[in-house]
CSV table of C-alpha atoms and ligand atoms in Angstrom, one decimal:
chain,number,residue,atom,x,y,z
A,1,MET,CA,-7.0,-28.6,-15.5
A,2,ALA,CA,-6.5,-25.4,-13.6
A,3,SER,CA,-9.7,-23.7,-12.2
A,4,VAL,CA,-10.4,-20.0,-12.3
A,5,ASN,CA,-11.4,-18.3,-9.2
A,6,ARG,CA,-12.9,-14.9,-9.2
A,7,PHE,CA,-12.3,-13.2,-6.0
A,8,ASN,CA,-14.6,-10.8,-4.7
A,9,HIS,CA,-12.6,-7.6,-4.8
A,10,ILE,CA,-13.3,-4.3,-3.1
A,11,GLY,CA,-12.0,-1.3,-5.1
A,12,PHE,CA,-12.0,2.7,-5.1
A,13,GLU,CA,-16.0,3.0,-5.5
A,14,ASP,CA,-16.5,0.4,-2.4
A,15,PHE,CA,-14.0,2.6,-0.2
A,16,ARG,CA,-15.7,5.9,-1.2
A,17,ARG,CA,-18.8,4.5,0.2
A,18,PHE,CA,-17.0,3.0,3.3
A,19,ALA,CA,-15.5,6.6,3.8
A,20,GLN,CA,-19.4,7.6,4.5
A,21,ASP,CA,-20.8,4.7,6.3
A,22,GLU,CA,-20.9,5.9,10.1
A,23,SER,CA,-21.4,2.3,11.3
A,24,MET,CA,-17.9,1.2,10.3
A,25,SER,CA,-14.7,2.0,12.4
A,26,ASN,CA,-11.9,3.7,10.8
A,27,TYR,CA,-10.2,0.6,10.2
A,28,GLU,CA,-13.0,-1.1,8.5
A,29,ARG,CA,-13.5,1.9,6.7
A,30,ILE,CA,-9.9,1.1,4.6
A,31,GLY,CA,-10.6,-2.5,4.5
A,32,PHE,CA,-9.0,-4.0,7.6
A,33,PRO,CA,-10.7,-5.9,10.6
A,34,ASP,CA,-9.7,-3.7,13.7
A,35,SER,CA,-7.4,-6.8,14.6
A,36,TYR,CA,-5.5,-6.2,11.6
A,37,ARG,CA,-4.4,-2.8,12.6
A,38,GLN,CA,-5.6,-1.7,16.4
A,39,GLY,CA,-2.3,-1.3,18.3
A,40,TYR,CA,0.1,-2.1,15.4
A,41,GLU,CA,0.1,1.7,13.3
A,42,ALA,CA,3.0,3.1,15.5
A,43,ALA,CA,5.1,0.2,14.4
A,44,ILE,CA,3.9,0.4,10.7
A,45,HIS,CA,5.0,4.2,10.8
A,46,GLU,CA,8.0,3.4,12.2
A,47,ASP,CA,8.9,0.7,9.7
A,48,ILE,CA,7.8,3.2,6.8
A,49,CYS,CA,10.1,5.7,8.4
A,50,ARG,CA,13.1,3.5,8.3
A,51,LYS,CA,12.6,2.6,4.8
A,52,LEU,CA,11.7,6.2,3.6
A,53,THR,CA,14.9,8.0,4.8
A,54,ASN,CA,14.1,11.3,2.9
A,55,LEU,CA,11.3,11.8,5.6
A,56,ARG,CA,14.0,12.5,8.0
A,57,ALA,CA,15.2,15.5,6.3
A,58,ALA,CA,13.5,18.8,6.5
A,59,ASP,CA,11.3,21.0,3.8
A,60,ARG,CA,10.8,18.1,1.2
A,61,LYS,CA,8.1,17.3,-0.8
A,62,VAL,CA,5.8,14.2,-0.1
A,63,VAL,CA,2.8,12.3,-1.5
A,64,ASP,CA,0.7,9.7,0.2
A,65,ILE,CA,-1.2,7.7,-2.6
A,66,GLY,CA,-4.2,6.4,-0.8
A,67,PRO,CA,-4.0,7.6,2.7
A,68,GLY,CA,-7.1,6.3,3.9
A,69,CYS,CA,-8.6,7.6,7.2
A,70,SER,CA,-6.9,5.7,10.2
A,71,ASP,CA,-4.1,6.8,12.4
A,72,LEU,CA,-1.3,5.9,9.8
A,73,PRO,CA,-2.0,8.9,7.8
A,74,LYS,CA,-2.1,11.4,10.7
A,75,MET,CA,1.1,10.2,11.9
A,76,LEU,CA,2.5,11.1,8.7
A,77,ILE,CA,0.7,14.5,8.6
A,78,SER,CA,2.1,15.3,11.9
A,79,LEU,CA,5.7,14.1,11.1
A,80,CYS,CA,5.4,16.5,7.9
A,81,GLY,CA,4.5,19.6,10.1
A,82,SER,CA,7.2,19.0,12.6
A,83,ARG,CA,9.9,18.6,9.5
A,84,SER,CA,8.3,21.5,7.3
A,85,HIS,CA,7.7,19.0,4.7
A,86,SER,CA,4.6,19.7,2.1
A,87,LEU,CA,2.2,16.7,2.0
A,88,THR,CA,-0.1,15.9,-0.9
A,89,LEU,CA,-2.8,13.4,-0.2
A,90,ILE,CA,-4.5,11.4,-3.3
A,91,ASP,CA,-7.7,9.4,-2.4
A,92,SER,CA,-11.5,9.9,-2.8
A,93,GLN,CA,-12.5,13.3,-1.6
A,94,GLU,CA,-15.3,11.2,0.9
A,95,MET,CA,-12.0,9.7,2.1
A,96,LEU,CA,-9.8,12.6,2.5
A,97,ASN,CA,-12.8,14.6,4.2
A,98,LEU,CA,-12.2,12.4,7.1
A,99,LEU,CA,-8.6,13.9,7.6
A,100,ASP,CA,-7.8,17.0,9.1
A,101,ASP,CA,-6.6,20.2,7.1
A,102,ALA,CA,-3.3,21.8,7.8
A,103,PRO,CA,-1.4,24.6,6.1
A,104,TRP,CA,1.3,22.0,4.6
A,105,VAL,CA,-1.6,19.7,3.4
A,106,GLU,CA,-2.8,19.5,-0.1
A,107,LYS,CA,-6.0,17.3,-0.7
A,108,VAL,CA,-6.2,16.0,-4.4
A,109,GLY,CA,-9.6,14.1,-4.7
A,110,ALA,CA,-8.8,11.7,-7.3
A,111,MET,CA,-8.3,7.8,-8.4
A,112,TYR,CA,-4.7,7.9,-8.8
A,113,PRO,CA,-3.2,8.0,-11.7
A,114,ARG,CA,-6.3,9.9,-13.0
A,115,CYS,CA,-5.0,13.4,-11.8
A,116,ARG,CA,-3.0,13.9,-15.3
A,117,ASP,CA,-2.6,17.6,-14.3
A,118,TRP,CA,-1.4,17.4,-11.0
A,119,ILE,CA,1.1,14.6,-12.1
A,120,ALA,CA,2.3,16.7,-14.9
A,121,HIS,CA,2.7,20.0,-12.8
A,122,ASN,CA,4.8,17.8,-10.1
A,123,ALA,CA,6.8,15.8,-12.7
A,124,GLY,CA,10.3,15.5,-11.2
A,125,LYS,CA,9.6,17.5,-7.9
A,126,VAL,CA,8.4,14.8,-5.5
A,127,ASP,CA,11.1,13.5,-2.8
A,128,VAL,CA,8.9,10.8,-1.1
A,129,ILE,CA,6.0,8.9,-2.4
A,130,LEU,CA,4.1,6.6,0.0
A,131,CYS,CA,1.5,4.2,-1.4
A,132,TYR,CA,0.7,1.7,1.6
A,133,SER,CA,-1.5,-1.2,1.1
A,134,VAL,CA,-2.8,0.1,-2.1
A,135,LEU,CA,-1.3,-1.8,-5.0
A,136,HIS,CA,-3.9,-4.6,-4.9
A,137,TYR,CA,-6.7,-2.1,-5.6
A,138,ILE,CA,-4.6,-0.1,-8.2
A,139,PHE,CA,-3.5,-3.5,-9.7
A,140,VAL,CA,-7.2,-4.3,-10.4
A,141,ASP,CA,-8.8,-0.7,-10.8
A,142,VAL,CA,-6.1,1.3,-13.2
A,143,GLY,CA,-3.6,0.2,-15.5
A,144,PHE,CA,-0.6,-0.9,-13.5
A,145,PHE,CA,2.4,0.1,-15.6
A,146,ASP,CA,0.5,3.5,-16.0
A,147,PHE,CA,0.5,3.7,-12.2
A,148,LEU,CA,4.2,2.8,-12.0
A,149,ASP,CA,5.5,5.2,-14.9
A,150,SER,CA,3.3,7.9,-13.5
A,151,SER,CA,4.9,7.8,-10.2
A,152,LEU,CA,8.4,7.3,-11.6
A,153,SER,CA,7.9,10.5,-13.2
A,154,LEU,CA,7.2,12.3,-10.2
A,155,LEU,CA,10.4,11.6,-8.4
A,156,ALA,CA,13.1,14.3,-8.1
A,157,PRO,CA,16.8,13.0,-8.2
A,158,GLY,CA,17.3,11.2,-4.8
A,159,GLY,CA,13.5,10.8,-4.7
A,160,GLN,CA,12.2,7.7,-3.0
A,161,MET,CA,8.9,5.6,-3.4
A,162,LEU,CA,7.6,2.9,-0.9
A,163,ILE,CA,4.9,0.6,-2.6
A,164,GLY,CA,4.2,-1.1,0.8
A,165,ASP,CA,2.0,-3.8,2.3
A,166,ILE,CA,2.0,-5.7,-1.0
A,167,PRO,CA,-0.3,-8.8,-0.4
A,168,ASN,CA,1.8,-11.2,-2.4
A,169,VAL,CA,0.0,-14.5,-3.0
A,170,SER,CA,3.3,-16.2,-4.0
A,171,LYS,CA,5.0,-15.2,-0.4
A,172,ARG,CA,1.6,-16.5,1.4
A,173,LYS,CA,1.7,-19.7,-0.3
A,174,ARG,CA,5.7,-20.3,0.7
A,175,PHE,CA,4.8,-19.3,4.1
A,176,PHE,CA,1.6,-21.4,4.6
A,177,ALA,CA,3.2,-24.5,2.7
A,178,SER,CA,6.2,-24.2,5.4
A,179,ALA,CA,6.0,-26.0,8.8
A,180,THR,CA,5.8,-22.2,10.7
A,181,GLY,CA,3.0,-21.3,8.6
A,182,VAL,CA,1.0,-24.4,9.2
A,183,ARG,CA,1.8,-23.8,12.9
A,184,PHE,CA,0.6,-20.4,12.5
A,185,HIS,CA,-2.6,-21.2,10.9
A,186,LYS,CA,-3.5,-23.9,13.6
A,187,ASP,CA,-2.8,-21.7,16.1
A,188,TYR,CA,-4.5,-18.7,14.7
A,189,MET,CA,-7.7,-20.3,13.2
A,190,LYS,CA,-7.9,-22.5,16.4
A,191,THR,CA,-8.0,-25.6,14.2
A,192,ASP,CA,-6.2,-28.7,13.8
A,193,GLU,CA,-6.6,-28.5,10.0
A,194,ALA,CA,-3.6,-27.7,7.8
A,195,PRO,CA,-4.1,-24.7,5.6
A,196,VAL,CA,-4.9,-25.4,2.0
A,197,VAL,CA,-2.4,-24.4,-0.4
A,198,GLU,CA,-3.1,-24.5,-4.2
A,199,PHE,CA,-0.2,-24.0,-6.7
A,200,ASN,CA,-0.1,-24.0,-10.5
A,201,THR,CA,-3.7,-22.5,-10.5
A,202,ILE,CA,-5.1,-19.6,-12.2
A,203,GLU,CA,-5.6,-16.6,-9.9
A,204,PRO,CA,-7.2,-13.4,-11.5
A,205,ASP,CA,-6.1,-10.2,-10.0
A,206,GLN,CA,-3.8,-11.5,-7.4
A,207,ILE,CA,-0.4,-10.1,-7.1
A,208,ASP,CA,2.3,-12.6,-7.1
A,209,ASP,CA,6.1,-13.2,-7.6
A,210,ALA,CA,5.7,-12.2,-11.2
A,211,VAL,CA,4.1,-8.8,-10.7
A,212,VAL,CA,6.5,-7.9,-8.1
A,213,MET,CA,9.4,-8.7,-10.4
A,214,ALA,CA,8.2,-7.0,-13.3
A,215,LEU,CA,7.5,-3.8,-11.2
A,216,ILE,CA,11.3,-4.0,-10.2
A,217,GLN,CA,12.4,-4.8,-13.4
A,218,ARG,CA,10.6,-2.0,-15.1
A,219,ALA,CA,11.6,0.3,-12.8
A,220,ARG,CA,15.1,-0.4,-12.9
A,221,SER,CA,14.9,-0.6,-16.8
A,222,GLN,CA,13.8,3.1,-17.0
A,223,GLY,CA,16.7,4.3,-14.6
A,224,TYR,CA,15.4,3.6,-11.3
A,225,ASP,CA,16.8,1.6,-8.6
A,226,ALA,CA,14.2,-0.9,-7.3
A,227,TYR,CA,14.3,-3.4,-4.4
A,228,VAL,CA,11.9,-5.9,-2.4
A,229,LEU,CA,12.2,-5.3,1.2
A,230,PRO,CA,10.6,-7.6,4.0
A,231,GLN,CA,8.4,-5.8,6.7
A,232,ALA,CA,9.7,-5.6,10.2
A,233,PRO,CA,8.7,-8.8,12.1
A,234,ASP,CA,6.4,-7.1,14.8
A,235,LEU,CA,4.1,-5.9,11.9
A,236,PRO,CA,0.8,-7.9,11.7
A,237,LEU,CA,1.0,-9.2,8.1
A,238,SER,CA,4.9,-9.4,8.0
A,239,ASN,CA,4.7,-13.2,7.3
A,240,ARG,CA,2.6,-12.6,4.0
A,241,ARG,CA,3.1,-9.2,2.7
A,242,GLU,CA,6.3,-7.2,1.7
A,243,ASP,CA,7.3,-3.7,0.5
A,244,ILE,CA,9.0,-2.4,-2.9
A,245,LEU,CA,11.4,0.4,-2.5
A,246,ILE,CA,12.1,2.7,-5.8
A,247,THR,CA,14.7,5.3,-5.5
A,248,ARG,CA,15.8,7.7,-8.4
A,249,PRO,CA,19.6,7.8,-8.3
B,301,LIG,C1,-6.1,-0.6,2.3
B,301,LIG,S1,-6.7,1.2,2.3
B,301,LIG,C2,-5.1,2.1,2.9
B,301,LIG,C3,-4.8,3.0,3.4
B,301,LIG,C4,-3.6,3.8,4.2
B,301,LIG,N1,-2.5,3.7,3.2
B,301,LIG,C5,-3.2,2.6,5.2
B,301,LIG,O1,-2.3,1.7,4.9
B,301,LIG,O2,-3.6,2.8,6.2
B,301,LIG,C6,-6.5,1.6,0.8
B,301,LIG,C7,-6.9,3.0,0.5
B,301,LIG,O3,-6.7,3.2,-1.0
B,301,LIG,C8,-7.3,4.2,-1.4
B,301,LIG,N2,-7.3,3.9,-3.0
B,301,LIG,C9,-7.6,2.7,-3.7
B,301,LIG,N3,-7.3,2.9,-4.8
B,301,LIG,C10,-6.8,4.3,-5.1
B,301,LIG,C11,-6.5,4.8,-6.2
B,301,LIG,N4,-6.4,4.4,-7.7
B,301,LIG,N5,-5.8,6.3,-6.1
B,301,LIG,C12,-5.9,6.9,-4.7
B,301,LIG,N6,-6.4,6.0,-3.9
B,301,LIG,C13,-6.9,5.1,-3.7
B,301,LIG,C14,-8.7,3.9,-0.8
B,301,LIG,O4,-9.8,4.5,-1.3
B,301,LIG,C15,-8.4,3.7,0.6
B,301,LIG,O5,-8.4,4.8,1.3
């Protein structure tokens, strides 16, 4: 019989606490060990810009849902400044306080999509939505399809949304059940043991292929194009994470 494993999840309120913890590095405050992000964020930013092509234009409306406080949102703030984009950052006020203010930056202290007035006011006006490494928290904390539907409602014609860095447990299993994944695990963990990969088991609060495909299908059935995209191979988690790109025709 399948066993039910509850994972210890961190969520929005934990991040609010991390943001105020001066003993943590900025990577730890956003839930990553330093080794997963240090030295990689320029490559992550480049991968994001390759997919969100509207960022290359000028004078667009950009939104970052869950920017956190590492160098990644700082790179986006700087890019938006140089392209005359407006940028809205939506996260806990405590997290947003760790990012510099700028004339082109608006900060909305809220657990998205529980900023209904802001969403209603900006419906159909947004050219770029970035939501990077946040979906797994949204999946647990808030209505999942509410998140998707609210985001779709924001997109202007030609608008793009990147739901990036999705830890898809099905992709992770495919990798760790492969010879390449076994080799990677042994090298990384400095062990002779193969990784344990369990199929046909109930995994509460985990994103799997069914969730990824449901997002794609729901976006498409509501009139948007949607695609699963790989991450560039030089990204630290590219062997077990992937991205979704949604565009409004
Ligand atoms: C893993 S960090 C990712 C930060 C950043 N996007 C990056 O990749 O560097 C997750 C961030 O999302 C924020 N977050 C989680 N759930 C959220 C929600 N429902 N609305 C807005 N922000 C959220 C957290 O406070 C945290 O700053």
